[in-house]
Coordinates of C-alpha atoms in Angstrom, one line a residue:
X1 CA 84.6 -24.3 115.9
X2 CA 82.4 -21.6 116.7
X3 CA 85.2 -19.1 117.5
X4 CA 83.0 -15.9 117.8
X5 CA 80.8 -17.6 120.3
X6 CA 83.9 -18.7 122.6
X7 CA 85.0 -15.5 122.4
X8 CA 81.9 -13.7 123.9
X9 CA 82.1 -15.7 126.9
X10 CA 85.6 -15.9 127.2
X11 CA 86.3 -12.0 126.4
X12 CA 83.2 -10.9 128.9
X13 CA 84.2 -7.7 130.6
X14 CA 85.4 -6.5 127.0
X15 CA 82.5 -6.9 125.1
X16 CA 80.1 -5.7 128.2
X17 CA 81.7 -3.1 127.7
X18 CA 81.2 -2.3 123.8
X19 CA 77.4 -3.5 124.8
X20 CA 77.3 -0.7 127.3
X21 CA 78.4 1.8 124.6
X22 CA 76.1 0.2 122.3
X23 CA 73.3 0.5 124.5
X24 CA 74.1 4.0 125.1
X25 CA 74.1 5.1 121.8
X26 CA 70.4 3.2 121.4
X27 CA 69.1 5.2 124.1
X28 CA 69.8 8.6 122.4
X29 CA 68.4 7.2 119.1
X30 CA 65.0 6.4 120.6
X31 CA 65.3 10.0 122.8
X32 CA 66.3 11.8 119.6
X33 CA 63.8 9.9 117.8
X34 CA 60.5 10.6 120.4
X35 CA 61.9 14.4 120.6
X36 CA 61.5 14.7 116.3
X37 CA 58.2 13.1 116.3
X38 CA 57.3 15.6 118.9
X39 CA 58.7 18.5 117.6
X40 CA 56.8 17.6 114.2
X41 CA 53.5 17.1 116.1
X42 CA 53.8 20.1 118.4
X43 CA 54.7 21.8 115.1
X44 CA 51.7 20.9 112.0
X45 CA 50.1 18.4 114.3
X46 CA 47.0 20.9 113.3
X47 CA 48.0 20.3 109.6
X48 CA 48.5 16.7 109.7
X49 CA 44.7 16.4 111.1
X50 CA 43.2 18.2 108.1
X51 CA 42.2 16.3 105.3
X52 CA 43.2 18.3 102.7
X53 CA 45.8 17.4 100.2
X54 CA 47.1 20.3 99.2
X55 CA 47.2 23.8 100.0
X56 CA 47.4 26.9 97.3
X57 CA 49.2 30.1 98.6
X58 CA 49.3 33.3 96.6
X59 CA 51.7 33.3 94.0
X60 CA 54.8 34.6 95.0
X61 CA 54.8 34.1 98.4
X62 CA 58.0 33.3 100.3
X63 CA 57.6 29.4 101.5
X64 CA 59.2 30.2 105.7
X65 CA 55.9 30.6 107.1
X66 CA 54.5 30.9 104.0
X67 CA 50.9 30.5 106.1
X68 CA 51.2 34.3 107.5
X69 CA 52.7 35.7 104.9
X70 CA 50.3 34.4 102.1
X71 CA 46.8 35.8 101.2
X72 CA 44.5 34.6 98.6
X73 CA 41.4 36.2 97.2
X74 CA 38.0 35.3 96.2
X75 CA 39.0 35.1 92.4
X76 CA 41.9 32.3 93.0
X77 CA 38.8 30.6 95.2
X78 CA 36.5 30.3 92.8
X79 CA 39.7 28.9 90.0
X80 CA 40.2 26.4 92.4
X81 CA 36.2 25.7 92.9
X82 CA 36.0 24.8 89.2
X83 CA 39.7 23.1 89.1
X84 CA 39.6 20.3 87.2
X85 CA 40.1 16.7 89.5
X86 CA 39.5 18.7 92.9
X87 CA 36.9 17.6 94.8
X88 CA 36.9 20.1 97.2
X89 CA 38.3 23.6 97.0
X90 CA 37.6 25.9 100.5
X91 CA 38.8 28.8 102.2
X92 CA 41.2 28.6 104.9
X93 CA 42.3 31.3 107.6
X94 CA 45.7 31.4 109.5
X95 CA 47.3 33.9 112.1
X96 CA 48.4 33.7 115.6
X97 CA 46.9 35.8 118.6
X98 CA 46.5 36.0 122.1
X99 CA 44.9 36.5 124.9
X100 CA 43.0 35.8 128.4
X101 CA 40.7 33.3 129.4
X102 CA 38.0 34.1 131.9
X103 CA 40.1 32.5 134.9
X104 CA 42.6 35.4 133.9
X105 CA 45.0 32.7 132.6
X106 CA 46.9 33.9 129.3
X107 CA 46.6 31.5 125.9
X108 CA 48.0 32.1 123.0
X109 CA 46.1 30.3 120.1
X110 CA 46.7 29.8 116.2
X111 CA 43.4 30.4 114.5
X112 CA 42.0 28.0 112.2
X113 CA 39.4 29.9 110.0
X114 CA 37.2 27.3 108.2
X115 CA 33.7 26.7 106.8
X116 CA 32.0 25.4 109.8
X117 CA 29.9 22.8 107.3
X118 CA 33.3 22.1 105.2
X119 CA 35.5 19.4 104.7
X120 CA 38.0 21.4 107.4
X121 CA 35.8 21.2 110.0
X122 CA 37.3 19.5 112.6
X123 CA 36.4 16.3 114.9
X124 CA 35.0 16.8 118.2
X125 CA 36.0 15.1 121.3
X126 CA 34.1 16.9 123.5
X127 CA 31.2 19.7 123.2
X128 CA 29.8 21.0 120.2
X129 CA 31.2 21.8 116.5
X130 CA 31.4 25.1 114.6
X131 CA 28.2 27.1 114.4
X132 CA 28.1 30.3 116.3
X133 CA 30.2 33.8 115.2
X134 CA 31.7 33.7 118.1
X135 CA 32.6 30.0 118.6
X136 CA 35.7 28.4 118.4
X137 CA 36.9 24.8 118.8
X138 CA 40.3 24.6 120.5
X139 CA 42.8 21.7 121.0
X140 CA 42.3 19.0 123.2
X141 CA 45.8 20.2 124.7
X142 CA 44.6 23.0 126.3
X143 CA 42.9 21.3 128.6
X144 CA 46.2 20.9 130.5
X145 CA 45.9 24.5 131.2
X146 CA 42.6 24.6 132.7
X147 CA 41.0 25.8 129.4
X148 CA 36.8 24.1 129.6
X149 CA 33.7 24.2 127.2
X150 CA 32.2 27.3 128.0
X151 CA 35.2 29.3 128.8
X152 CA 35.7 32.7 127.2
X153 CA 38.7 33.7 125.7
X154 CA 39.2 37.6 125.1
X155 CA 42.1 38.8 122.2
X156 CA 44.4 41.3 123.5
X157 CA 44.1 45.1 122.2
X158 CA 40.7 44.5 120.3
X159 CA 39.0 42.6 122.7
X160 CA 37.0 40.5 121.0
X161 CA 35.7 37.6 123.2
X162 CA 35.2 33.5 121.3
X163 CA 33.6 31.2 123.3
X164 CA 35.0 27.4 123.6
X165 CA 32.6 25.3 122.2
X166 CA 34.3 22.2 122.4
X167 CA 37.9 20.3 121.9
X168 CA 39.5 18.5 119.1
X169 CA 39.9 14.8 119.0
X170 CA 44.0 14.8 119.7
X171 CA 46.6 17.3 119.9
X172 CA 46.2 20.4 117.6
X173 CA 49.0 22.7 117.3
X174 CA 50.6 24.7 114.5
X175 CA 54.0 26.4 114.9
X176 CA 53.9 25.3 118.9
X177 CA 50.7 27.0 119.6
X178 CA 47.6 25.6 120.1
X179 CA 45.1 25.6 117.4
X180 CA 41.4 27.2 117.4
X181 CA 38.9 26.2 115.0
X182 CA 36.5 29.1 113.7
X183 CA 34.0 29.9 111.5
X184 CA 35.9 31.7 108.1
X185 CA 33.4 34.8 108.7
X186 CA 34.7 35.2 111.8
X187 CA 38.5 34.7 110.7
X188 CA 37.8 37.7 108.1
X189 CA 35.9 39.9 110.4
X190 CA 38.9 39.8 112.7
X191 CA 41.5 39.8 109.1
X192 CA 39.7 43.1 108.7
X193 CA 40.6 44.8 111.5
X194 CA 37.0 45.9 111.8
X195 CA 36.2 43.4 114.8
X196 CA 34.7 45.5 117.7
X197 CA 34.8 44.3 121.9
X198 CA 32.7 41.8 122.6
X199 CA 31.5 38.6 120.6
X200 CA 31.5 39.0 117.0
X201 CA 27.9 39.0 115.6
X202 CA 26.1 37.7 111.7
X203 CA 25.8 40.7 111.4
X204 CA 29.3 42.2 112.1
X205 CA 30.7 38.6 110.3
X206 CA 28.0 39.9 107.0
X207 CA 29.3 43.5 107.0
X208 CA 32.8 42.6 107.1
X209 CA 32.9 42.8 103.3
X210 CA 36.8 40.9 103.3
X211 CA 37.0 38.5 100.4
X212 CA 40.4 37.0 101.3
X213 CA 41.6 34.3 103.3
X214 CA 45.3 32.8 103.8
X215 CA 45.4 30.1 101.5
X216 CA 43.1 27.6 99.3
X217 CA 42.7 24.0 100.7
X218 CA 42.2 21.1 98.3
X219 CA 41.1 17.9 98.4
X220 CA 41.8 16.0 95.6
X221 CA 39.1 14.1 93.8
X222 CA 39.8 10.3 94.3
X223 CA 41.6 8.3 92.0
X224 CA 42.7 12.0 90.4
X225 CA 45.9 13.4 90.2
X226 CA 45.7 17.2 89.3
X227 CA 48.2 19.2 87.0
X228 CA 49.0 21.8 89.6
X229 CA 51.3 23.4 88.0
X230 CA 48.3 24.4 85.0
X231 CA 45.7 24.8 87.0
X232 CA 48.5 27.3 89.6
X233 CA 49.3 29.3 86.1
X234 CA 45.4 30.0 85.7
X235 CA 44.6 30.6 89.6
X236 CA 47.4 32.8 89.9
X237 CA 48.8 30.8 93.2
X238 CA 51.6 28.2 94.2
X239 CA 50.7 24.8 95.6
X240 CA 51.8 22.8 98.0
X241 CA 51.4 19.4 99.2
X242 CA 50.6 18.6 102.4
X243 CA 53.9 17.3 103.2
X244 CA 55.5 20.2 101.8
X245 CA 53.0 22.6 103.4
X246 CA 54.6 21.6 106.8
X247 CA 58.1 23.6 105.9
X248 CA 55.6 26.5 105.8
X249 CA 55.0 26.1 109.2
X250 CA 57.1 28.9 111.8
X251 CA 60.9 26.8 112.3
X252 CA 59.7 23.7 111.3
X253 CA 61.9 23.1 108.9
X254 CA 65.0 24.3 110.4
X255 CA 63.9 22.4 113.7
X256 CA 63.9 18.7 111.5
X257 CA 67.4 19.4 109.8
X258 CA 68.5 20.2 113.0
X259 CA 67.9 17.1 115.0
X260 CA 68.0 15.0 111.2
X261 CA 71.8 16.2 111.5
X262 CA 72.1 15.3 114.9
X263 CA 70.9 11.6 113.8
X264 CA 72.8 11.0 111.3
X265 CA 76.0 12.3 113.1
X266 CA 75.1 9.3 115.7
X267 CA 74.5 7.2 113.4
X268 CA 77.9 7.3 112.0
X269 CA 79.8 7.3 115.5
X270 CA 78.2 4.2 116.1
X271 CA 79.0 2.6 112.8
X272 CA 82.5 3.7 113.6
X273 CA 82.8 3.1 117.4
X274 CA 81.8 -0.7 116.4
X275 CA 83.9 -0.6 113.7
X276 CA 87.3 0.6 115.9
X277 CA 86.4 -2.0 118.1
X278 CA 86.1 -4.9 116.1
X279 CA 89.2 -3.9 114.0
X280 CA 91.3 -3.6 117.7
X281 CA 89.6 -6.6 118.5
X282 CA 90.4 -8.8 114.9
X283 CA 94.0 -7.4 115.2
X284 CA 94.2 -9.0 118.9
X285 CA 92.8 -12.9 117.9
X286 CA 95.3 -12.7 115.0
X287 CA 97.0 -15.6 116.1
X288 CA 93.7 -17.6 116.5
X289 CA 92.2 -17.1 113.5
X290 CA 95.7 -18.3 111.3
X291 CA 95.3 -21.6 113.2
X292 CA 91.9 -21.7 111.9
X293 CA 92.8 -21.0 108.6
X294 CA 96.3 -23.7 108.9
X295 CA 93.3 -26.0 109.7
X296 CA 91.4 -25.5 106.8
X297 CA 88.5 -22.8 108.0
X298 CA 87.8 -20.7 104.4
X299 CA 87.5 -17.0 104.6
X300 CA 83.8 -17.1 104.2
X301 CA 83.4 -18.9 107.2
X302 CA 85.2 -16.6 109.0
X303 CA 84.0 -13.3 107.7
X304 CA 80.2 -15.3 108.6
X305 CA 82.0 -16.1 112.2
X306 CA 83.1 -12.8 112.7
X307 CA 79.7 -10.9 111.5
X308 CA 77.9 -13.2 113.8
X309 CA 80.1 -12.1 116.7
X310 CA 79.0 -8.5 115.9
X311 CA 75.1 -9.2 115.3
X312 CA 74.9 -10.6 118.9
X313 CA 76.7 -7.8 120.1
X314 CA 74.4 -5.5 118.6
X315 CA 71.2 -6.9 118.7
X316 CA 71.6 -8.0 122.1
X317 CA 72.5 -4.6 123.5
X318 CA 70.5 -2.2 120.7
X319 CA 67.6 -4.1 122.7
X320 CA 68.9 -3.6 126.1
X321 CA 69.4 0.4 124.9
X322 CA 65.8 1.0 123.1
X323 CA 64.2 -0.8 126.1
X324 CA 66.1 2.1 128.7
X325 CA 65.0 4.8 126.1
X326 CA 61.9 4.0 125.9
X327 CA 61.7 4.2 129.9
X328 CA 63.4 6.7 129.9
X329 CA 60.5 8.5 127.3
X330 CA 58.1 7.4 129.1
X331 CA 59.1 9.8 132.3
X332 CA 59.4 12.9 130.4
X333 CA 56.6 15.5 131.5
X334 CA 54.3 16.8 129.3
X335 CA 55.5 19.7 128.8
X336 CA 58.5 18.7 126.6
X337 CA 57.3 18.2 123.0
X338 CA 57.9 14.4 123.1
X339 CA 56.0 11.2 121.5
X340 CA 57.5 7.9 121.7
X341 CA 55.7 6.2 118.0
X342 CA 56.5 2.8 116.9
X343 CA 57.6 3.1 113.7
X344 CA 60.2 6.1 113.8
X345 CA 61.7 4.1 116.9
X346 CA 61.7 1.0 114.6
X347 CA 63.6 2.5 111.9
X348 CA 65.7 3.9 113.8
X349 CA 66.9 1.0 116.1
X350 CA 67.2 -0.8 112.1
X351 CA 69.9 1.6 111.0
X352 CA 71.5 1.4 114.1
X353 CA 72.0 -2.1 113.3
X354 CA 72.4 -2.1 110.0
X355 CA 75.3 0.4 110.3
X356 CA 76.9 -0.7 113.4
X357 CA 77.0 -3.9 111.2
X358 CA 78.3 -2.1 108.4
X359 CA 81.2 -0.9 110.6
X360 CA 81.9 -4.7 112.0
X361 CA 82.0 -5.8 108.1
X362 CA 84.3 -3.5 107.4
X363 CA 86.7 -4.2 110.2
X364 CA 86.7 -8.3 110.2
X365 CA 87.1 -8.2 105.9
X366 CA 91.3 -8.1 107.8
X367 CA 90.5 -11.7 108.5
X368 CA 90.6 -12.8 104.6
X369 CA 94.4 -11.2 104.8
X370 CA 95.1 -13.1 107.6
X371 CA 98.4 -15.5 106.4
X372 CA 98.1 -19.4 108.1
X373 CA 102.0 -18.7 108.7
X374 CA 101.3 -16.9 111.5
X375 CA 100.3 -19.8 113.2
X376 CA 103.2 -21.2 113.5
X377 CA 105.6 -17.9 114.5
X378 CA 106.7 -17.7 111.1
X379 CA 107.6 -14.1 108.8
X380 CA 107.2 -15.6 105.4

């Protein structure tokens, strides 16, 4: 008899309502969901582009911003160089400075120190790649803030002017700063504390004499799966995946539990705000559905009646609510770390439904209790 149907049409205003909570709840899915996939990109968007596959820190070193902290030497480098099943094994700089551009507008900029002929190196959009001392490829973001090929940037305190050479294909960040590719010689000269005003020279790079670098990056071979564990005993270090190199990025992990918690808390009110409703709304039809079972109607067919009733209700308005999000996404400025991506907005307007299902399941499982008595005023 199609009970669930009549009811939606009959019961409007009620269930409008439910869809407008529904709907509400979709639209801070999505807005949670394009504010974590910014974070992480504003975050090890600059990792993410690298083609490494791992990364080995000194041994030891403590894994929250485990970049910074960590400091490898030319020994591990070369026990990584003739690692068995790595294809490529290079040196890789980290630290965060800042400085002045030569419009006088203040930059702050993670540095990137990587062999400008390696398997690092990074993609250019626009200008030239890694070559000079003093050259340095910078994200594509910075050209928001007025940041050109050609532009100068000096370091604060030591002075020491890098040249834009060109910009990355894409955002570039690491820890929420902007990322700048350069040369490892130039990476160690200024590791050294030896870097003089001015742009760095080969020769100042040459006379450097600093063997270390902040951690090894790897490249697996293909179709290889190294022993890291063996290979970390021999180099002295601690490996990382790539994955699990991000949590050594500044507050990244704390930022993704964070807003992780914050998901799954929503998740939950919306598996129980549907569920509340529907066990308010079964308790209501009570009457109804004991003349459907006095007429014959099995419990299946109700429990299949009922969960119909609530996969309308959510699909219909989950839609309505991820289509307002994403709107709504689309008008946030630039300078919130935001990305609306298809596939974390997918899943997460899936277990939205899946859950507020869940809930509806839970509440209409009172129909199989439901005594065909009823329908006829009687106790017994």
């Amino acid at each position: 008899m199609f009970l669930a149907l009549r009811e939606l049409r009959f019961a409007r205003g009620r269930f409008t309502l439910m869809g407008a909570v529904i709907s509400l709840i979709a639209v801070l899915v999505v807005l949670l969901s394009g504010l974590s996939s910014g974070l992480v990109n504003d975050g090890v968007s600059g990792l993410k582009s690298l083609s490494a596959t791992a990364f080995a820190f000194d041994k030891g070193t403590i894994k929250d911003n485990a970049f910074s902290r960590s400091l490898v030497d030319g020994r591990q480098l070369q026990a990584w160089k003739a690692a068995s099943g790595i294809e490529h094994a290079e040196p890789m700089g980290v630290s965060i400075v800042n400085g002045a551009t030569s419009s006088g507008r203040q930059v702050d900029l993670t540095l990137f120190g990587v062999e400008p002929a390696g398997f690092l190196a990074p993609a250019i959009a626009e200008g030239h790649s890694l070559g000079a001392p003093d050259g340095i490829v910078v994200s594509s973001t910075l050209k928001a803030k007025g940041v050109t090929v050609g532009d100068v940037v000096t370091l604060d305190r030591i002075g020491t002017k890098l040249t834009v050479a060109g910009f990355t294909e894409g955002q570039a960040t690491f820890g929420h700063v902007d990322v700048a590719y350069l040369p490892i010689g130039t990476w160690r000269l200024l590791a050294s504390n030896t870097a003089a005003a001015g742009a760095p020279t080969r020769a100042q790079v040459d006379a450097a004499g600093y063997p270390y670098s902040s951690v090894v990056a790897l490249e697996a071979a293909p179709g290889r799966s190294p022993d890291y564990a063996a290979l970390d005993a021999g180099a002295g270090t601690m490996t990382m995946s790539k994955a699990q190199a991000f949590n050594a990025s500044p507050g990244y992990e704390a930022e993704t539990l964070t807003l992780s918690m914050i998901q799954v808390f929503l998740y939950a009110i919306c598996a129980l705000v549907v569920g509340a409703f529907f066990t308010v709304w079964t308790i209501q039809r009570t009457q109804e559905i004991a003349v459907l079972r006095a007429m014959g109607a099995s419990g299946g067919y109700l429990l299949r009646d009922g969960l119909a009733q609530g996969a309308i209700l959510l699909l219909g308005f989950t839609a309505i609510g991820v289509a307002i999000g994403v709107g709504f996404g689309a008008m946030i400025p630039d300078a919130v770390p935001f990305a609306l991506e298809a596939a974390p907005i997918a899943l997460a307007t899936a277990l939205t439904v899946v859950l507020g299902l869940l809930g509806a399941a839970v509440a209409v499982l009172r129909i199989t209790r439901v005594d065909p008595i009823t329908a006829l005023g009687g106790n017994r």
